[in-house]
GROMACS .gro file of N, CA and C in nm:
model
  552
    1MET      N    1   0.064  -0.119  -0.020
    1MET     CA    2  -0.002   0.014   0.001
    1MET      C    3   0.096   0.114   0.014
    2LYS      N    4   0.180   0.135   0.060
    2LYS     CA    5   0.303   0.245   0.095
    2LYS      C    6   0.348   0.278  -0.064
    3ARG      N    7   0.382   0.154  -0.108
    3ARG     CA    8   0.441   0.173  -0.240
    3ARG      C    9   0.370   0.249  -0.348
    4LEU      N   10   0.239   0.189  -0.341
    4LEU     CA   11   0.104   0.260  -0.432
    4LEU      C   12   0.120   0.407  -0.409
    5LEU      N   13   0.110   0.431  -0.305
    5LEU     CA   14   0.073   0.558  -0.249
    5LEU      C   15   0.239   0.642  -0.285
    6ILE      N   16   0.333   0.615  -0.258
    6ILE     CA   17   0.437   0.692  -0.306
    6ILE      C   18   0.458   0.696  -0.438
    7LEU      N   19   0.439   0.588  -0.509
    7LEU     CA   20   0.443   0.591  -0.646
    7LEU      C   21   0.336   0.697  -0.729
    8SER      N   22   0.201   0.672  -0.672
    8SER     CA   23   0.113   0.776  -0.722
    8SER      C   24   0.157   0.916  -0.716
    9LEU      N   25   0.223   0.957  -0.575
    9LEU     CA   26   0.278   1.062  -0.536
    9LEU      C   27   0.391   1.123  -0.633
   10ILE      N   28   0.486   1.024  -0.660
   10ILE     CA   29   0.580   1.055  -0.783
   10ILE      C   30   0.524   1.104  -0.898
   11VAL      N   31   0.425   1.001  -0.932
   11VAL     CA   32   0.367   1.073  -1.065
   11VAL      C   33   0.287   1.192  -1.053
   12LEU      N   34   0.212   1.206  -0.954
   12LEU     CA   35   0.141   1.324  -0.955
   12LEU      C   36   0.258   1.449  -0.954
   13LEU      N   37   0.338   1.454  -0.866
   13LEU     CA   38   0.468   1.548  -0.856
   13LEU      C   39   0.500   1.559  -0.998
   14SER      N   40   0.552   1.478  -1.079
   14SER     CA   41   0.623   1.464  -1.205
   14SER      C   42   0.500   1.540  -1.310
   15THR      N   43   0.403   1.488  -1.294
   15THR     CA   44   0.315   1.571  -1.417
   15THR      C   45   0.287   1.713  -1.376
   16SER      N   46   0.235   1.740  -1.251
   16SER     CA   47   0.216   1.878  -1.203
   16SER      C   48   0.352   1.954  -1.257
   17THR      N   49   0.457   1.918  -1.215
   17THR     CA   50   0.565   1.979  -1.250
   17THR      C   51   0.593   2.016  -1.409
   18ALA      N   52   0.566   1.922  -1.485
   18ALA     CA   53   0.590   1.932  -1.650
   18ALA      C   54   0.462   2.014  -1.664
   19THR      N   55   0.337   2.032  -1.618
   19THR     CA   56   0.245   2.110  -1.672
   19THR      C   57   0.272   2.237  -1.629
   20PHE      N   58   0.331   2.273  -1.504
   20PHE     CA   59   0.382   2.390  -1.457
   20PHE      C   60   0.479   2.450  -1.550
   21ALA      N   61   0.577   2.366  -1.606
   21ALA     CA   62   0.675   2.427  -1.662
   21ALA      C   63   0.612   2.454  -1.814
   22ALA      N   64   0.522   2.381  -1.838
   22ALA     CA   65   0.483   2.401  -1.984
   22ALA      C   66   0.389   2.531  -1.990
   23ALA      N   67   0.305   2.549  -1.885
   23ALA     CA   68   0.231   2.678  -1.861
   23ALA      C   69   0.303   2.769  -1.864
   24ASN      N   70   0.433   2.771  -1.786
   24ASN     CA   71   0.503   2.885  -1.746
   24ASN      C   72   0.580   2.928  -1.875
   25ASN      N   73   0.609   2.831  -1.949
   25ASN     CA   74   0.675   2.859  -2.085
   25ASN      C   75   0.572   2.926  -2.177
   26THR      N   76   0.443   2.895  -2.198
   26THR     CA   77   0.356   2.941  -2.265
   26THR      C   78   0.337   3.084  -2.210
   27SER      N   79   0.328   3.130  -2.130
   27SER     CA   80   0.325   3.256  -2.054
   27SER      C   81   0.433   3.359  -2.101
   28VAL      N   82   0.563   3.296  -2.093
   28VAL     CA   83   0.669   3.373  -2.120
   28VAL      C   84   0.675   3.383  -2.286
   29LYS      N   85   0.648   3.305  -2.358
   29LYS     CA   86   0.608   3.332  -2.501
   29LYS      C   87   0.515   3.417  -2.540
   30GLN      N   88   0.389   3.439  -2.439
   30GLN     CA   89   0.292   3.544  -2.479
   30GLN      C   90   0.326   3.685  -2.436
   31GLN      N   91   0.410   3.675  -2.337
   31GLN     CA   92   0.459   3.808  -2.281
   31GLN      C   93   0.551   3.869  -2.404
   32SER      N   94   0.626   3.793  -2.472
   32SER     CA   95   0.739   3.809  -2.539
   32SER      C   96   0.675   3.873  -2.684
   33MET      N   97   0.557   3.827  -2.718
   33MET     CA   98   0.502   3.860  -2.854
   33MET      C   99   0.442   3.965  -2.851
   34PRO      N  100   0.428   4.046  -2.962
   34PRO     CA  101   0.368   4.186  -2.952
   34PRO      C  102   0.227   4.144  -2.969
   35ASN      N  103   0.145   4.272  -2.915
   35ASN     CA  104  -0.010   4.217  -2.906
   35ASN      C  105  -0.067   4.312  -3.055
   36PHE      N  106  -0.135   4.199  -3.122
   36PHE     CA  107  -0.201   4.224  -3.242
   36PHE      C  108  -0.360   4.253  -3.211
   37GLN      N  109  -0.427   4.236  -3.092
   37GLN     CA  110  -0.527   4.289  -3.049
   37GLN      C  111  -0.628   4.177  -3.107
   38GLY      N  112  -0.589   4.059  -3.101
   38GLY     CA  113  -0.674   3.947  -3.151
   38GLY      C  114  -0.666   3.883  -3.276
   39GLN      N  115  -0.555   3.980  -3.346
   39GLN     CA  116  -0.540   3.947  -3.475
   39GLN      C  117  -0.433   3.880  -3.509
   40ARG      N  118  -0.417   3.794  -3.629
   40ARG     CA  119  -0.281   3.721  -3.648
   40ARG      C  120  -0.171   3.856  -3.685
   41PRO      N  121  -0.071   3.818  -3.665
   41PRO     CA  122   0.050   3.920  -3.689
   41PRO      C  123   0.045   3.943  -3.836
   42PRO      N  124   0.123   4.064  -3.885
   42PRO     CA  125   0.111   4.072  -4.034
   42PRO      C  126   0.213   3.992  -4.124
   43ILE      N  127   0.188   3.946  -4.222
   43ILE     CA  128   0.300   3.860  -4.310
   43ILE      C  129   0.386   3.969  -4.370
   44ASN      N  130   0.530   3.953  -4.339
   44ASN     CA  131   0.621   4.035  -4.418
   44ASN      C  132   0.661   3.980  -4.544
   45PHE      N  133   0.637   4.039  -4.669
   45PHE     CA  134   0.692   3.981  -4.757
   45PHE      C  135   0.758   4.099  -4.856
   46ASP      N  136   0.816   4.174  -4.745
   46ASP     CA  137   0.897   4.334  -4.810
   46ASP      C  138   1.053   4.287  -4.851
   47GLY      N  139   1.112   4.196  -4.784
   47GLY     CA  140   1.226   4.178  -4.809
   47GLY      C  141   1.269   4.112  -4.934
   48GLN      N  142   1.395   4.103  -4.973
   48GLN     CA  143   1.447   4.046  -5.097
   48GLN      C  144   1.447   3.894  -5.118
   49LYS      N  145   1.479   3.831  -4.986
   49LYS     CA  146   1.478   3.695  -4.977
   49LYS      C  147   1.353   3.655  -4.913
   50PRO      N  148   1.308   3.512  -4.988
   50PRO     CA  149   1.219   3.466  -4.913
   50PRO      C  150   1.190   3.419  -4.744
   51PRO      N  151   1.082   3.462  -4.673
   51PRO     CA  152   1.098   3.441  -4.539
   51PRO      C  153   1.143   3.295  -4.484
   52LYS      N  154   1.213   3.281  -4.397
   52LYS     CA  155   1.291   3.131  -4.396
   52LYS      C  156   1.277   3.126  -4.221
   53GLY      N  157   1.243   2.991  -4.188
   53GLY     CA  158   1.243   2.944  -4.039
   53GLY      C  159   1.397   2.931  -3.984
   54PRO      N  160   1.391   2.931  -3.853
   54PRO     CA  161   1.516   2.928  -3.777
   54PRO      C  162   1.620   2.816  -3.842
   55ASP      N  163   1.569   2.707  -3.886
   55ASP     CA  164   1.651   2.569  -3.944
   55ASP      C  165   1.638   2.559  -4.086
   56PHE      N  166   1.584   2.640  -4.157
   56PHE     CA  167   1.581   2.657  -4.291
   56PHE      C  168   1.735   2.588  -4.340
   57GLU      N  169   1.837   2.682  -4.342
   57GLU     CA  170   1.981   2.647  -4.381
   57GLU      C  171   1.997   2.520  -4.354
   58LYS      N  172   1.977   2.462  -4.251
   58LYS     CA  173   2.015   2.316  -4.195
   58LYS      C  174   1.937   2.228  -4.271
   59ARG      N  175   1.797   2.234  -4.288
   59ARG     CA  176   1.733   2.153  -4.355
   59ARG      C  177   1.749   2.159  -4.483
   60ASN      N  178   1.780   2.272  -4.546
   60ASN     CA  179   1.838   2.288  -4.697
   60ASN      C  180   1.946   2.206  -4.732
   61ALA      N  181   2.042   2.208  -4.660
   61ALA     CA  182   2.161   2.150  -4.698
   61ALA      C  183   2.173   2.018  -4.685
   62GLU      N  184   2.069   1.944  -4.578
   62GLU     CA  185   2.032   1.803  -4.564
   62GLU      C  186   1.988   1.763  -4.713
   63PHE      N  187   1.870   1.840  -4.725
   63PHE     CA  188   1.805   1.796  -4.858
   63PHE      C  189   1.886   1.797  -4.974
   64GLU      N  190   1.980   1.911  -5.007
   64GLU     CA  191   2.059   1.891  -5.112
   64GLU      C  192   2.195   1.805  -5.109
   65LYS      N  193   2.211   1.741  -5.008
   65LYS     CA  194   2.305   1.657  -4.979
   65LYS      C  195   2.250   1.509  -5.000
   66ARG      N  196   2.124   1.520  -4.945
   66ARG     CA  197   2.058   1.368  -4.972
   66ARG      C  198   2.008   1.361  -5.124
   67LEU      N  199   1.985   1.461  -5.190
   67LEU     CA  200   1.966   1.443  -5.338
   67LEU      C  201   2.100   1.439  -5.413
   68ASN      N  202   2.226   1.471  -5.369
   68ASN     CA  203   2.339   1.495  -5.407
   68ASN      C  204   2.346   1.587  -5.524
   69LEU      N  205   2.297   1.705  -5.507
   69LEU     CA  206   2.267   1.790  -5.614
   69LEU      C  207   2.417   1.856  -5.664
   70THR      N  208   2.426   1.885  -5.763
   70THR     CA  209   2.562   1.965  -5.811
   70THR      C  210   2.552   2.120  -5.792
   71ASP      N  211   2.672   2.175  -5.792
   71ASP     CA  212   2.662   2.319  -5.756
   71ASP      C  213   2.579   2.407  -5.866
   72GLU      N  214   2.597   2.339  -6.016
   72GLU     CA  215   2.487   2.398  -6.113
   72GLU      C  216   2.351   2.386  -6.062
   73GLN      N  217   2.300   2.258  -6.028
   73GLN     CA  218   2.154   2.219  -5.971
   73GLN      C  219   2.119   2.308  -5.854
   74LYS      N  220   2.238   2.331  -5.748
   74LYS     CA  221   2.191   2.432  -5.640
   74LYS      C  222   2.172   2.569  -5.665
   75LYS      N  223   2.229   2.612  -5.783
   75LYS     CA  224   2.205   2.772  -5.809
   75LYS      C  225   2.092   2.768  -5.889
   76GLN      N  226   2.040   2.642  -5.982
   76GLN     CA  227   1.920   2.655  -6.075
   76GLN      C  228   1.802   2.645  -5.966
   77ALA      N  229   1.817   2.571  -5.847
   77ALA     CA  230   1.725   2.562  -5.761
   77ALA      C  231   1.673   2.684  -5.676
   78GLU      N  232   1.792   2.768  -5.630
   78GLU     CA  233   1.781   2.862  -5.558
   78GLU      C  234   1.724   2.970  -5.632
   79ALA      N  235   1.756   2.980  -5.770
   79ALA     CA  236   1.676   3.070  -5.873
   79ALA      C  237   1.549   3.055  -5.888
   80LEU      N  238   1.505   2.902  -5.905
   80LEU     CA  239   1.353   2.885  -5.901
   80LEU      C  240   1.288   2.913  -5.781
   81ARG      N  241   1.342   2.911  -5.662
   81ARG     CA  242   1.283   2.922  -5.507
   81ARG      C  243   1.244   3.086  -5.541
   82LYS      N  244   1.356   3.171  -5.557
   82LYS     CA  245   1.324   3.317  -5.569
   82LYS      C  246   1.235   3.363  -5.678
   83GLN      N  247   1.221   3.286  -5.772
   83GLN     CA  248   1.122   3.317  -5.887
   83GLN      C  249   0.989   3.291  -5.848
   84GLY      N  250   0.988   3.155  -5.773
   84GLY     CA  251   0.823   3.124  -5.730
   84GLY      C  252   0.808   3.221  -5.615
   85PHE      N  253   0.901   3.301  -5.518
   85PHE     CA  254   0.851   3.371  -5.415
   85PHE      C  255   0.814   3.491  -5.486
   86GLU      N  256   0.847   3.535  -5.607
   86GLU     CA  257   0.813   3.655  -5.668
   86GLU      C  258   0.699   3.634  -5.745
   87LYS      N  259   0.657   3.526  -5.766
   87LYS     CA  260   0.499   3.502  -5.835
   87LYS      C  261   0.425   3.500  -5.716
   88MET      N  262   0.476   3.419  -5.600
   88MET     CA  263   0.358   3.425  -5.478
   88MET      C  264   0.335   3.541  -5.431
   89LYS      N  265   0.424   3.653  -5.413
   89LYS     CA  266   0.424   3.761  -5.306
   89LYS      C  267   0.292   3.797  -5.340
   90PRO      N  268   0.248   3.857  -5.458
   90PRO     CA  269   0.137   3.924  -5.475
   90PRO      C  270   0.019   3.875  -5.398
   91ILE      N  271   0.007   3.711  -5.455
   91ILE     CA  272  -0.106   3.617  -5.414
   91ILE      C  273  -0.121   3.617  -5.275
   92MET      N  274   0.039   3.622  -5.208
   92MET     CA  275   0.012   3.604  -5.038
   92MET      C  276  -0.039   3.726  -4.990
   93ASP      N  277  -0.011   3.848  -5.032
   93ASP     CA  278  -0.045   3.979  -5.003
   93ASP      C  279  -0.230   4.018  -5.010
   94LYS      N  280  -0.264   3.953  -5.129
   94LYS     CA  281  -0.403   3.956  -5.158
   94LYS      C  282  -0.465   3.876  -5.064
   95LEU      N  283  -0.428   3.750  -5.050
   95LEU     CA  284  -0.469   3.656  -4.946
   95LEU      C  285  -0.488   3.710  -4.789
   96HIS      N  286  -0.359   3.762  -4.757
   96HIS     CA  287  -0.369   3.829  -4.622
   96HIS      C  288  -0.488   3.938  -4.623
   97GLU      N  289  -0.483   4.006  -4.687
   97GLU     CA  290  -0.603   4.145  -4.721
   97GLU      C  291  -0.729   4.072  -4.734
   98LYS      N  292  -0.746   3.970  -4.798
   98LYS     CA  293  -0.872   3.901  -4.804
   98LYS      C  294  -0.925   3.847  -4.639
   99HIS      N  295  -0.816   3.789  -4.603
   99HIS     CA  296  -0.844   3.728  -4.465
   99HIS      C  297  -0.876   3.817  -4.354
  100GLN      N  298  -0.807   3.976  -4.349
  100GLN     CA  299  -0.835   4.077  -4.263
  100GLN      C  300  -0.970   4.131  -4.284
  101GLN      N  301  -1.019   4.098  -4.392
  101GLN     CA  302  -1.171   4.188  -4.433
  101GLN      C  303  -1.248   4.073  -4.403
  102LEU      N  304  -1.235   3.938  -4.412
  102LEU     CA  305  -1.313   3.846  -4.361
  102LEU      C  306  -1.328   3.845  -4.230
  103ARG      N  307  -1.211   3.844  -4.151
  103ARG     CA  308  -1.217   3.859  -3.987
  103ARG      C  309  -1.317   3.986  -3.972
  104THR      N  310  -1.280   4.113  -4.012
  104THR     CA  311  -1.366   4.221  -3.958
  104THR      C  312  -1.516   4.217  -4.001
  105LEU      N  313  -1.541   4.141  -4.123
  105LEU     CA  314  -1.679   4.125  -4.139
  105LEU      C  315  -1.763   4.017  -4.045
  106LYS      N  316  -1.684   3.899  -4.018
  106LYS     CA  317  -1.745   3.793  -3.928
  106LYS      C  318  -1.737   3.873  -3.774
  107GLU      N  319  -1.658   3.964  -3.726
  107GLU     CA  320  -1.670   4.049  -3.618
  107GLU      C  321  -1.801   4.137  -3.601
  108GLN      N  322  -1.831   4.210  -3.721
  108GLN     CA  323  -1.955   4.278  -3.716
  108GLN      C  324  -2.076   4.224  -3.739
  109GLY      N  325  -2.072   4.073  -3.784
  109GLY     CA  326  -2.157   3.979  -3.780
  109GLY      C  327  -2.290   4.017  -3.894
  110ASP      N  328  -2.243   4.100  -4.011
  110ASP     CA  329  -2.358   4.124  -4.072
  110ASP      C  330  -2.298   4.131  -4.201
  111ASN      N  331  -2.398   4.118  -4.312
  111ASN     CA  332  -2.342   4.100  -4.474
  111ASN      C  333  -2.289   3.962  -4.495
  112PRO      N  334  -2.401   3.848  -4.470
  112PRO     CA  335  -2.337   3.718  -4.519
  112PRO      C  336  -2.318   3.692  -4.649
  113GLU      N  337  -2.371   3.787  -4.754
  113GLU     CA  338  -2.355   3.784  -4.888
  113GLU      C  339  -2.191   3.810  -4.922
  114LYS      N  340  -2.144   3.912  -4.856
  114LYS     CA  341  -2.021   3.958  -4.859
  114LYS      C  342  -1.922   3.881  -4.819
  115ILE      N  343  -1.962   3.815  -4.696
  115ILE     CA  344  -1.838   3.695  -4.639
  115ILE      C  345  -1.839   3.559  -4.732
  116GLU      N  346  -1.966   3.545  -4.785
  116GLU     CA  347  -1.959   3.415  -4.882
  116GLU      C  348  -1.863   3.467  -4.992
  117GLN      N  349  -1.886   3.585  -5.036
  117GLN     CA  350  -1.801   3.626  -5.162
  117GLN      C  351  -1.636   3.630  -5.144
  118LEU      N  352  -1.615   3.679  -5.018
  118LEU     CA  353  -1.462   3.694  -4.967
  118LEU      C  354  -1.414   3.563  -4.961
  119LYS      N  355  -1.540   3.433  -4.918
  119LYS     CA  356  -1.457   3.313  -4.883
  119LYS      C  357  -1.417   3.272  -5.020
  120LYS      N  358  -1.511   3.281  -5.113
  120LYS     CA  359  -1.505   3.230  -5.245
  120LYS      C  360  -1.371   3.310  -5.329
  121GLU      N  361  -1.340   3.411  -5.298
  121GLU     CA  362  -1.207   3.479  -5.341
  121GLU      C  363  -1.107   3.427  -5.259
  122VAL      N  364  -1.105   3.392  -5.162
  122VAL     CA  365  -1.004   3.330  -5.054
  122VAL      C  366  -0.960   3.180  -5.107
  123GLN      N  367  -1.083   3.113  -5.162
  123GLN     CA  368  -1.067   2.987  -5.214
  123GLN      C  369  -0.974   2.982  -5.357
  124ALA      N  370  -1.032   3.094  -5.441
  124ALA     CA  371  -0.961   3.122  -5.570
  124ALA      C  372  -0.811   3.143  -5.549
  125LEU      N  373  -0.761   3.238  -5.462
  125LEU     CA  374  -0.628   3.274  -5.421
  125LEU      C  375  -0.562   3.168  -5.387
  126LYS      N  376  -0.606   3.066  -5.296
  126LYS     CA  377  -0.551   2.959  -5.223
  126LYS      C  378  -0.534   2.848  -5.396
  127LYS      N  379  -0.615   2.847  -5.444
  127LYS     CA  380  -0.598   2.751  -5.567
  127LYS      C  381  -0.514   2.798  -5.640
  128GLU      N  382  -0.503   2.938  -5.682
  128GLU     CA  383  -0.376   3.003  -5.742
  128GLU      C  384  -0.253   2.994  -5.697
  129ALA      N  385  -0.245   2.975  -5.590
  129ALA     CA  386  -0.091   2.963  -5.490
  129ALA      C  387  -0.064   2.819  -5.505
  130HIS      N  388  -0.171   2.719  -5.484
  130HIS     CA  389  -0.122   2.586  -5.504
  130HIS      C  390  -0.084   2.551  -5.666
  131GLU      N  391  -0.156   2.608  -5.762
  131GLU     CA  392  -0.072   2.579  -5.914
  131GLU      C  393   0.052   2.632  -5.888
  132ILE      N  394   0.092   2.763  -5.852
  132ILE     CA  395   0.231   2.781  -5.837
  132ILE      C  396   0.318   2.708  -5.776
  133ARG      N  397   0.265   2.649  -5.680
  133ARG     CA  398   0.372   2.569  -5.612
  133ARG      C  399   0.390   2.438  -5.671
  134MET      N  400   0.278   2.357  -5.753
  134MET     CA  401   0.295   2.269  -5.811
  134MET      C  402   0.377   2.320  -5.963
  135GLN      N  403   0.369   2.404  -5.985
  135GLN     CA  404   0.443   2.435  -6.113
  135GLN      C  405   0.611   2.452  -6.064
  136ASN      N  406   0.604   2.490  -5.955
  136ASN     CA  407   0.762   2.491  -5.918
  136ASN      C  408   0.807   2.387  -5.884
  137MET      N  409   0.716   2.295  -5.847
  137MET     CA  410   0.806   2.184  -5.791
  137MET      C  411   0.816   2.088  -5.929
  138LYS      N  412   0.726   2.122  -6.030
  138LYS     CA  413   0.762   2.055  -6.157
  138LYS      C  414   0.885   2.117  -6.237
  139ASP      N  415   0.918   2.237  -6.198
  139ASP     CA  416   1.041   2.301  -6.271
  139ASP      C  417   1.161   2.227  -6.188
  140PHE      N  418   1.147   2.222  -6.033
  140PHE     CA  419   1.269   2.151  -5.978
  140PHE      C  420   1.294   2.046  -6.012
  141GLU      N  421   1.185   1.936  -6.028
  141GLU     CA  422   1.219   1.816  -6.072
  141GLU      C  423   1.256   1.793  -6.228
  142SER      N  424   1.250   1.905  -6.313
  142SER     CA  425   1.311   1.905  -6.445
  142SER      C  426   1.455   1.930  -6.438
  143ILE      N  427   1.512   1.988  -6.323
  143ILE     CA  428   1.675   2.001  -6.304
  143ILE      C  429   1.734   1.881  -6.244
  144LEU      N  430   1.663   1.770  -6.207
  144LEU     CA  431   1.717   1.653  -6.172
  144LEU      C  432   1.716   1.524  -6.261
  145ASP      N  433   1.797   1.458  -6.216
  145ASP     CA  434   1.815   1.323  -6.319
  145ASP      C  435   1.738   1.194  -6.233
  146LYS      N  436   1.724   1.102  -6.300
  146LYS     CA  437   1.660   0.977  -6.277
  146LYS      C  438   1.685   0.948  -6.125
  147LYS      N  439   1.790   0.930  -6.108
  147LYS     CA  440   1.836   0.893  -5.947
  147LYS      C  441   1.818   0.991  -5.853
  148GLN      N  442   1.798   1.117  -5.892
  148GLN     CA  443   1.766   1.218  -5.789
  148GLN      C  444   1.621   1.246  -5.785
  149LEU      N  445   1.556   1.207  -5.882
  149LEU     CA  446   1.400   1.196  -5.861
  149LEU      C  447   1.365   1.089  -5.794
  150LYS      N  448   1.389   0.960  -5.792
  150LYS     CA  449   1.366   0.889  -5.742
  150LYS      C  450   1.379   0.889  -5.568
  151GLU      N  451   1.522   0.964  -5.554
  151GLU     CA  452   1.543   0.982  -5.398
  151GLU      C  453   1.418   1.114  -5.355
  152LEU      N  454   1.414   1.190  -5.443
  152LEU     CA  455   1.314   1.284  -5.419
  152LEU      C  456   1.160   1.233  -5.355
  153ASN      N  457   1.103   1.137  -5.472
  153ASN     CA  458   0.986   1.060  -5.441
  153ASN      C  459   1.008   1.003  -5.298
  154THR      N  460   1.129   0.933  -5.259
  154THR     CA  461   1.133   0.844  -5.132
  154THR      C  462   1.126   0.963  -5.012
  155ILE      N  463   1.175   1.092  -5.039
  155ILE     CA  464   1.165   1.191  -4.933
  155ILE      C  465   1.028   1.268  -4.914
  156LYS      N  466   0.956   1.243  -5.025
  156LYS     CA  467   0.822   1.310  -5.035
  156LYS      C  468   0.728   1.183  -4.931
  157GLU      N  469   0.750   1.053  -4.981
  157GLU     CA  470   0.679   0.948  -4.914
  157GLU      C  471   0.705   0.944  -4.769
  158GLU      N  472   0.851   0.968  -4.731
  158GLU     CA  473   0.865   0.982  -4.593
  158GLU      C  474   0.803   1.096  -4.507
  159GLY      N  475   0.802   1.208  -4.595
  159GLY     CA  476   0.714   1.340  -4.553
  159GLY      C  477   0.556   1.289  -4.512
  160ARG      N  478   0.519   1.235  -4.620
  160ARG     CA  479   0.371   1.179  -4.594
  160ARG      C  480   0.356   1.082  -4.457
  161LYS      N  481   0.419   1.001  -4.429
  161LYS     CA  482   0.445   0.908  -4.333
  161LYS      C  483   0.439   0.969  -4.221
  162LYS      N  484   0.523   1.057  -4.220
  162LYS     CA  485   0.569   1.148  -4.119
  162LYS      C  486   0.433   1.245  -4.036
  163PHE      N  487   0.372   1.317  -4.180
  163PHE     CA  488   0.247   1.362  -4.143
  163PHE      C  489   0.169   1.278  -4.078
  164GLU      N  490   0.113   1.165  -4.143
  164GLU     CA  491   0.017   1.098  -4.095
  164GLU      C  492   0.044   1.041  -3.968
  165GLN      N  493   0.164   1.024  -3.935
  165GLN     CA  494   0.183   0.966  -3.784
  165GLN      C  495   0.168   1.093  -3.687
  166GLN      N  496   0.195   1.220  -3.705
  166GLN     CA  497   0.168   1.324  -3.658
  166GLN      C  498   0.023   1.364  -3.624
  167ARG      N  499  -0.025   1.357  -3.707
  167ARG     CA  500  -0.191   1.348  -3.753
  167ARG      C  501  -0.262   1.258  -3.633
  168LYS      N  502  -0.206   1.131  -3.640
  168LYS     CA  503  -0.283   0.997  -3.574
  168LYS      C  504  -0.240   1.041  -3.400
  169GLN      N  505  -0.112   1.108  -3.401
  169GLN     CA  506  -0.088   1.138  -3.250
  169GLN      C  507  -0.142   1.263  -3.183
  170ASN      N  508  -0.179   1.344  -3.278
  170ASN     CA  509  -0.267   1.467  -3.250
  170ASN      C  510  -0.404   1.418  -3.213
  171MET      N  511  -0.430   1.304  -3.291
  171MET     CA  512  -0.582   1.276  -3.246
  171MET      C  513  -0.592   1.196  -3.134
  172ARG      N  514  -0.487   1.122  -3.075
  172ARG     CA  515  -0.491   1.039  -2.957
  172ARG      C  516  -0.443   1.143  -2.832
  173ASN      N  517  -0.391   1.268  -2.883
  173ASN     CA  518  -0.372   1.361  -2.774
  173ASN      C  519  -0.500   1.431  -2.741
  174GLY      N  520  -0.618   1.436  -2.836
  174GLY     CA  521  -0.741   1.494  -2.843
  174GLY      C  522  -0.733   1.662  -2.899
  175MET      N  523  -0.645   1.643  -2.985
  175MET     CA  524  -0.637   1.771  -3.075
  175MET      C  525  -0.713   1.728  -3.190
  176PRO      N  526  -0.798   1.832  -3.262
  176PRO     CA  527  -0.915   1.800  -3.350
  176PRO      C  528  -0.825   1.822  -3.472
  177PRO      N  529  -0.866   1.745  -3.580
  177PRO     CA  530  -0.790   1.751  -3.719
  177PRO      C  531  -0.833   1.899  -3.774
  178ARG      N  532  -0.749   1.916  -3.879
  178ARG     CA  533  -0.771   2.040  -3.950
  178ARG      C  534  -0.928   2.055  -3.976
  179PRO      N  535  -0.977   2.149  -3.994
  179PRO     CA  536  -1.130   2.171  -4.059
  179PRO      C  537  -1.124   2.164  -4.209
  180PRO      N  538  -1.234   2.140  -4.254
  180PRO     CA  539  -1.214   2.111  -4.417
  180PRO      C  540  -1.193   2.246  -4.474
  181LYS      N  541  -1.157   2.223  -4.610
  181LYS     CA  542  -1.120   2.348  -4.667
  181LYS      C  543  -1.253   2.441  -4.681
  182ASP      N  544  -1.368   2.424  -4.674
  182ASP     CA  545  -1.464   2.513  -4.704
  182ASP      C  546  -1.475   2.588  -4.549
  183MET      N  547  -1.429   2.550  -4.462
  183MET     CA  548  -1.465   2.575  -4.314
  183MET      C  549  -1.338   2.715  -4.282
  184GLU      N  550  -1.234   2.707  -4.370
  184GLU     CA  551  -1.123   2.798  -4.336
  184GLU      C  552  -1.160   2.935  -4.352
   0.00000   0.00000   0.00000
């Protein structure tokens, strides 16, 4: 009986400590973030280079190494990336603007016809962005040889499996799946 009591006390303390640490970490992040009054922070596409995450360089180097890209292919890939960014910039700006308009209309709670029209415009912009991404992927694949294409397909398949595992993990943890496209 004492062992069970001690074990449950240890479990309780360890989970409460982890919960407190996670809650404390969240509050620190919230304090350091600027206040956008309930809105998403603005997307910045003003720079010359596409926005990159903190580990972009590392992931990109691993990707290039895994595909065994030549220096010429690396230059071509970077040019394609920049070209795709330039095509995507005006679409993303419009998309951001439409999302802001949609949020404003939803907060006001009136004019459902305008809300539906904006949703259709958002979907059209998302479709256009998707088409640009697919064309960029085709352009990138065109600079690869057969062996590199096979490795790229392997990388894609691994990414799909990882995504599916993460989705299943989120479902087990009680996180809801993403809403259908028409709900966004």
